[in-house]
Amino acid sequence: MMSFTVRPYRPADLPQVCAITVASFDGVAIDRNIERQYGPVGGRGWAERKARAVSIDCVEQPDGVFVAEAGGEVVGYVTTRLDDFGRIGRIPDLAVAEPHRGHGVGRALIRRAVEWLRGRGMALAKIETLEQNARGQALYPKLGFREVARQIHYVMPLTGDGGAADQTDAPGADRE
Ligand SMILES: CC(C)(COP(=O)(O)OP(=O)(O)OC[C@H]1O[C@@H](n2cnc3c(N)ncnc32)[C@H](O)[C@@H]1OP(=O)(O)O)[C@@H](O)C(=O)NCCC(=O)NCCS
């Protein structure tokens, strides 16, 4: 049994949080899917985009970020965001370093995040996962989350000749 603790995030954890993000989200990030179809966007790769999104959550809501520590090292993290108007707290990101997976770290991080959101007055906790992420889909219902919606993400290039034409104006397109 691997021993780990979950503790509040400290700004000094950020480089390790970013490193875990970059190593963990290949195959389970929307930006990764975009890059697979269109290549790096604006000269920035998916990993840089994902690490930046996580960093913003760490900077803007640092007391809502928790890390798992094992052997003095950060091995996982979870971020949260509050919504005092709507009272639906979000869990935007969660990742555990590959060698430490399967030992309950992800589960413990989510539990801690949920507890924190409850303590900050949120009525519901929301988390999203991609259809291609079997782990997320297995984990969240076990912790009490219920599926409420599925969403499709579409992307269209706005530069070059990559297909920005309105297809309904194409010759031969059906018109009323
Ligand atoms: C998702 C993730 C955080 C889970 O972390 P973890 O520490 O391995 O999770 P746990 O050990 O607490 O496992 C909890 C549950 O996750 C599910 N799970 C874990 N590994 C799995 C795998 N390889 N395949 C399917 N389900 C899996 C199981 O349902 C497991 O429950 P069980 O212990 O009753 O079998 C980790 O796999 C990860 O970092 N993945 C890459 C990043 C990612 O997908 N983040 C979430 C984005 S929505």
CSV table of C-alpha atoms and ligand atoms in Angstrom, one decimal:
chain,number,residue,atom,x,y,z
A,1,MET,CA,0.0,0.0,0.0
A,2,MET,CA,1.5,3.3,-1.1
A,3,SER,CA,1.5,6.0,1.6
A,4,PHE,CA,0.6,9.6,0.7
A,5,THR,CA,-0.9,12.6,2.2
A,6,VAL,CA,-3.2,15.3,0.7
A,7,ARG,CA,-2.2,18.9,1.7
A,8,PRO,CA,-3.0,22.4,0.6
A,9,TYR,CA,-1.1,23.7,-2.4
A,10,ARG,CA,1.9,26.1,-2.0
A,11,PRO,CA,3.1,28.3,-4.8
A,12,ALA,CA,6.4,26.4,-4.7
A,13,ASP,CA,4.5,23.3,-6.0
A,14,LEU,CA,3.6,25.0,-9.3
A,15,PRO,CA,6.5,23.6,-11.4
A,16,GLN,CA,5.7,20.0,-10.3
A,17,VAL,CA,2.0,20.6,-10.8
A,18,CYS,CA,2.8,21.7,-14.4
A,19,ALA,CA,5.1,18.8,-15.0
A,20,ILE,CA,2.4,16.3,-13.9
A,21,THR,CA,-0.1,18.1,-16.1
A,22,VAL,CA,2.1,17.9,-19.2
A,23,ALA,CA,2.9,14.2,-18.6
A,24,SER,CA,-0.7,13.2,-17.8
A,25,PHE,CA,-3.0,14.8,-20.3
A,26,ASP,CA,-1.7,13.4,-23.6
A,27,GLY,CA,-4.7,11.7,-25.0
A,28,VAL,CA,-7.2,13.2,-22.6
A,29,ALA,CA,-7.1,17.0,-23.3
A,30,ILE,CA,-9.2,18.9,-25.8
A,31,ASP,CA,-6.2,21.0,-26.9
A,32,ARG,CA,-4.4,17.7,-27.6
A,33,ASN,CA,-7.2,16.7,-29.9
A,34,ILE,CA,-7.1,20.1,-31.6
A,35,GLU,CA,-3.4,19.8,-32.2
A,36,ARG,CA,-3.8,16.3,-33.7
A,37,GLN,CA,-6.0,17.8,-36.4
A,38,TYR,CA,-4.5,21.3,-36.9
A,39,GLY,CA,-1.0,21.2,-35.5
A,40,PRO,CA,0.3,23.7,-32.9
A,41,VAL,CA,-1.9,26.8,-32.8
A,42,GLY,CA,-0.3,30.2,-32.8
A,43,GLY,CA,3.0,28.6,-32.2
A,44,ARG,CA,1.9,27.0,-28.9
A,45,GLY,CA,1.6,23.3,-28.3
A,46,TRP,CA,-1.3,21.6,-26.3
A,47,ALA,CA,0.9,20.9,-23.3
A,48,GLU,CA,1.9,24.6,-22.9
A,49,ARG,CA,-1.8,25.6,-23.2
A,50,LYS,CA,-2.9,23.0,-20.7
A,51,ALA,CA,-0.2,23.9,-18.2
A,52,ARG,CA,-1.1,27.5,-18.5
A,53,ALA,CA,-4.8,26.8,-17.8
A,54,VAL,CA,-3.9,24.9,-14.7
A,55,SER,CA,-1.4,27.6,-13.6
A,56,ILE,CA,-4.2,30.2,-13.9
A,57,ASP,CA,-6.4,28.2,-11.5
A,58,CYS,CA,-3.5,27.8,-9.1
A,59,VAL,CA,-2.9,31.6,-9.1
A,60,GLU,CA,-6.5,32.7,-9.0
A,61,GLN,CA,-7.8,30.2,-6.5
A,62,PRO,CA,-4.7,28.8,-4.7
A,63,ASP,CA,-6.6,27.9,-1.5
A,64,GLY,CA,-8.8,25.6,-3.6
A,65,VAL,CA,-5.9,23.6,-4.9
A,66,PHE,CA,-4.7,20.5,-3.1
A,67,VAL,CA,-1.7,18.3,-3.8
A,68,ALA,CA,-0.9,14.7,-2.9
A,69,GLU,CA,2.6,14.1,-1.5
A,70,ALA,CA,4.5,10.8,-1.3
A,71,GLY,CA,8.0,10.5,-0.2
A,72,GLY,CA,8.3,14.3,0.1
A,73,GLU,CA,7.4,14.7,-3.6
A,74,VAL,CA,4.2,16.1,-5.2
A,75,VAL,CA,2.6,13.2,-7.1
A,76,GLY,CA,-0.8,14.6,-7.9
A,77,TYR,CA,-3.1,17.6,-7.7
A,78,VAL,CA,-6.6,18.8,-8.0
A,79,THR,CA,-7.9,22.4,-8.7
A,80,THR,CA,-11.3,23.9,-7.9
A,81,ARG,CA,-13.2,27.1,-8.8
A,82,LEU,CA,-16.0,28.7,-6.8
A,83,ASP,CA,-19.1,30.3,-8.2
A,84,ASP,CA,-20.8,32.3,-5.4
A,85,PHE,CA,-23.7,33.4,-7.6
A,86,GLY,CA,-24.6,30.0,-9.1
A,87,ARG,CA,-23.2,27.9,-6.2
A,88,ILE,CA,-22.0,25.2,-8.5
A,89,GLY,CA,-18.3,24.7,-7.7
A,90,ARG,CA,-16.1,23.3,-10.4
A,91,ILE,CA,-13.2,20.8,-10.4
A,92,PRO,CA,-11.4,21.9,-13.5
A,93,ASP,CA,-8.3,19.7,-13.3
A,94,LEU,CA,-7.0,16.6,-11.6
A,95,ALA,CA,-4.0,14.5,-12.4
A,96,VAL,CA,-1.8,11.9,-10.7
A,97,ALA,CA,1.8,11.1,-11.9
A,98,GLU,CA,1.7,7.8,-13.8
A,99,PRO,CA,3.8,5.7,-11.3
A,100,HIS,CA,1.5,6.6,-8.5
A,101,ARG,CA,-1.8,5.8,-10.1
A,102,GLY,CA,-4.1,3.1,-9.0
A,103,HIS,CA,-3.5,3.6,-5.3
A,104,GLY,CA,-6.4,5.9,-4.4
A,105,VAL,CA,-4.6,9.2,-4.9
A,106,GLY,CA,-7.1,10.5,-7.5
A,107,ARG,CA,-10.0,9.5,-5.3
A,108,ALA,CA,-8.5,11.2,-2.2
A,109,LEU,CA,-7.9,14.4,-4.1
A,110,ILE,CA,-11.4,14.6,-5.4
A,111,ARG,CA,-12.8,13.9,-1.9
A,112,ARG,CA,-10.7,16.8,-0.6
A,113,ALA,CA,-11.8,19.1,-3.4
A,114,VAL,CA,-15.5,18.2,-2.8
A,115,GLU,CA,-15.1,18.8,1.0
A,116,TRP,CA,-13.5,22.2,0.3
A,117,LEU,CA,-16.3,23.2,-2.2
A,118,ARG,CA,-18.9,22.2,0.4
A,119,GLY,CA,-17.2,24.2,3.1
A,120,ARG,CA,-17.2,27.3,0.8
A,121,GLY,CA,-20.9,27.1,0.4
A,122,MET,CA,-21.3,25.4,-3.0
A,123,ALA,CA,-24.5,23.5,-3.4
A,124,LEU,CA,-23.2,21.2,-6.2
A,125,ALA,CA,-19.8,20.1,-7.4
A,126,LYS,CA,-19.2,19.8,-11.2
A,127,ILE,CA,-16.5,17.9,-13.0
A,128,GLU,CA,-16.1,17.2,-16.7
A,129,THR,CA,-14.4,14.4,-18.6
A,130,LEU,CA,-13.9,13.5,-22.2
A,131,GLU,CA,-15.6,10.5,-23.9
A,132,GLN,CA,-12.1,9.2,-24.6
A,133,ASN,CA,-11.2,9.2,-20.9
A,134,ALA,CA,-12.2,5.9,-19.5
A,135,ARG,CA,-10.6,6.6,-16.1
A,136,GLY,CA,-12.6,9.7,-15.5
A,137,GLN,CA,-15.8,8.0,-16.5
A,138,ALA,CA,-15.1,5.1,-14.1
A,139,LEU,CA,-14.0,7.3,-11.2
A,140,TYR,CA,-16.5,10.1,-10.9
A,141,PRO,CA,-19.7,8.1,-10.6
A,142,LYS,CA,-18.0,6.0,-7.9
A,143,LEU,CA,-17.6,9.2,-5.9
A,144,GLY,CA,-21.2,10.3,-6.2
A,145,PHE,CA,-21.2,12.4,-9.4
A,146,ARG,CA,-24.1,11.8,-11.8
A,147,GLU,CA,-23.9,12.4,-15.6
A,148,VAL,CA,-26.1,15.3,-16.6
A,149,ALA,CA,-25.0,16.2,-20.2
A,150,ARG,CA,-22.6,15.3,-23.1
A,151,GLN,CA,-21.1,18.1,-25.2
A,152,ILE,CA,-19.5,18.1,-28.7
A,153,HIS,CA,-16.6,20.5,-29.3
A,154,TYR,CA,-16.2,21.9,-32.8
A,155,VAL,CA,-13.2,23.8,-34.1
A,156,MET,CA,-12.7,25.8,-37.4
A,157,PRO,CA,-9.5,27.4,-38.6
A,158,LEU,CA,-9.7,31.2,-39.1
A,159,THR,CA,-6.5,31.7,-40.9
A,160,GLY,CA,-5.1,30.4,-44.2
A,161,ASP,CA,-7.4,28.4,-46.5
A,162,GLY,CA,-8.1,25.7,-44.0
A,163,GLY,CA,-11.9,25.6,-44.5
A,164,ALA,CA,-13.4,28.8,-43.1
A,165,ALA,CA,-15.8,29.0,-46.1
A,166,ASP,CA,-19.5,28.7,-45.2
A,167,GLN,CA,-20.4,25.3,-46.6
A,168,THR,CA,-24.0,26.3,-47.2
A,169,ASP,CA,-22.7,28.8,-49.8
A,170,ALA,CA,-20.7,26.2,-51.7
A,171,PRO,CA,-21.8,25.4,-55.3
A,172,GLY,CA,-24.3,22.6,-55.2
A,173,ALA,CA,-25.3,23.1,-51.6
A,174,ASP,CA,-29.0,22.7,-51.0
A,175,ARG,CA,-30.9,25.9,-50.5
A,176,GLU,CA,-34.5,26.6,-49.7
B,1,LIG,C1,-7.8,10.0,-13.5
B,1,LIG,C2,-6.6,9.9,-12.5
B,1,LIG,C3,-6.4,11.2,-11.8
B,1,LIG,C4,-7.0,8.8,-11.5
B,1,LIG,O1,-6.0,8.8,-10.5
B,1,LIG,P1,-5.6,7.5,-9.6
B,1,LIG,O2,-4.8,7.9,-8.5
B,1,LIG,O3,-5.1,6.4,-10.5
B,1,LIG,O4,-7.1,7.1,-9.2
B,1,LIG,P2,-7.4,6.1,-8.0
B,1,LIG,O5,-6.3,5.1,-7.7
B,1,LIG,O6,-8.0,6.8,-6.9
B,1,LIG,O7,-8.6,5.2,-8.8
B,1,LIG,C5,-9.9,5.5,-8.6
B,1,LIG,C6,-10.7,4.9,-9.7
B,1,LIG,O8,-10.3,5.4,-11.0
B,1,LIG,C7,-10.6,4.4,-11.9
B,1,LIG,N1,-9.4,4.0,-12.6
B,1,LIG,C8,-8.1,4.1,-12.2
B,1,LIG,N2,-7.3,3.7,-13.1
B,1,LIG,C9,-8.0,3.2,-14.2
B,1,LIG,C10,-7.7,2.7,-15.4
B,1,LIG,N3,-6.5,2.5,-15.8
B,1,LIG,N4,-8.8,2.4,-16.2
B,1,LIG,C11,-10.1,2.6,-15.8
B,1,LIG,N5,-10.4,3.1,-14.6
B,1,LIG,C12,-9.4,3.4,-13.8
B,1,LIG,C13,-11.1,3.2,-11.2
B,1,LIG,O9,-12.5,3.3,-11.2
B,1,LIG,C14,-10.7,3.4,-9.8
B,1,LIG,O10,-11.5,2.9,-8.8
B,1,LIG,P3,-11.2,1.5,-8.0
B,1,LIG,O11,-10.0,1.9,-7.2
B,1,LIG,O12,-12.4,1.2,-7.3
B,1,LIG,O13,-10.8,0.5,-9.1
B,1,LIG,C15,-5.3,9.5,-13.2
B,1,LIG,O14,-5.6,8.3,-14.0
B,1,LIG,C16,-4.8,10.5,-14.1
B,1,LIG,O15,-4.0,11.4,-13.7
B,1,LIG,N6,-5.1,10.4,-15.4
B,1,LIG,C17,-4.6,11.4,-16.5
B,1,LIG,C18,-5.2,12.8,-16.3
B,1,LIG,C19,-6.7,12.7,-16.3
B,1,LIG,O16,-7.3,11.9,-17.0
B,1,LIG,N7,-7.3,13.5,-15.4
B,1,LIG,C20,-8.7,13.6,-15.2
B,1,LIG,C21,-9.3,14.5,-16.3
B,1,LIG,S1,-11.1,14.5,-16.3
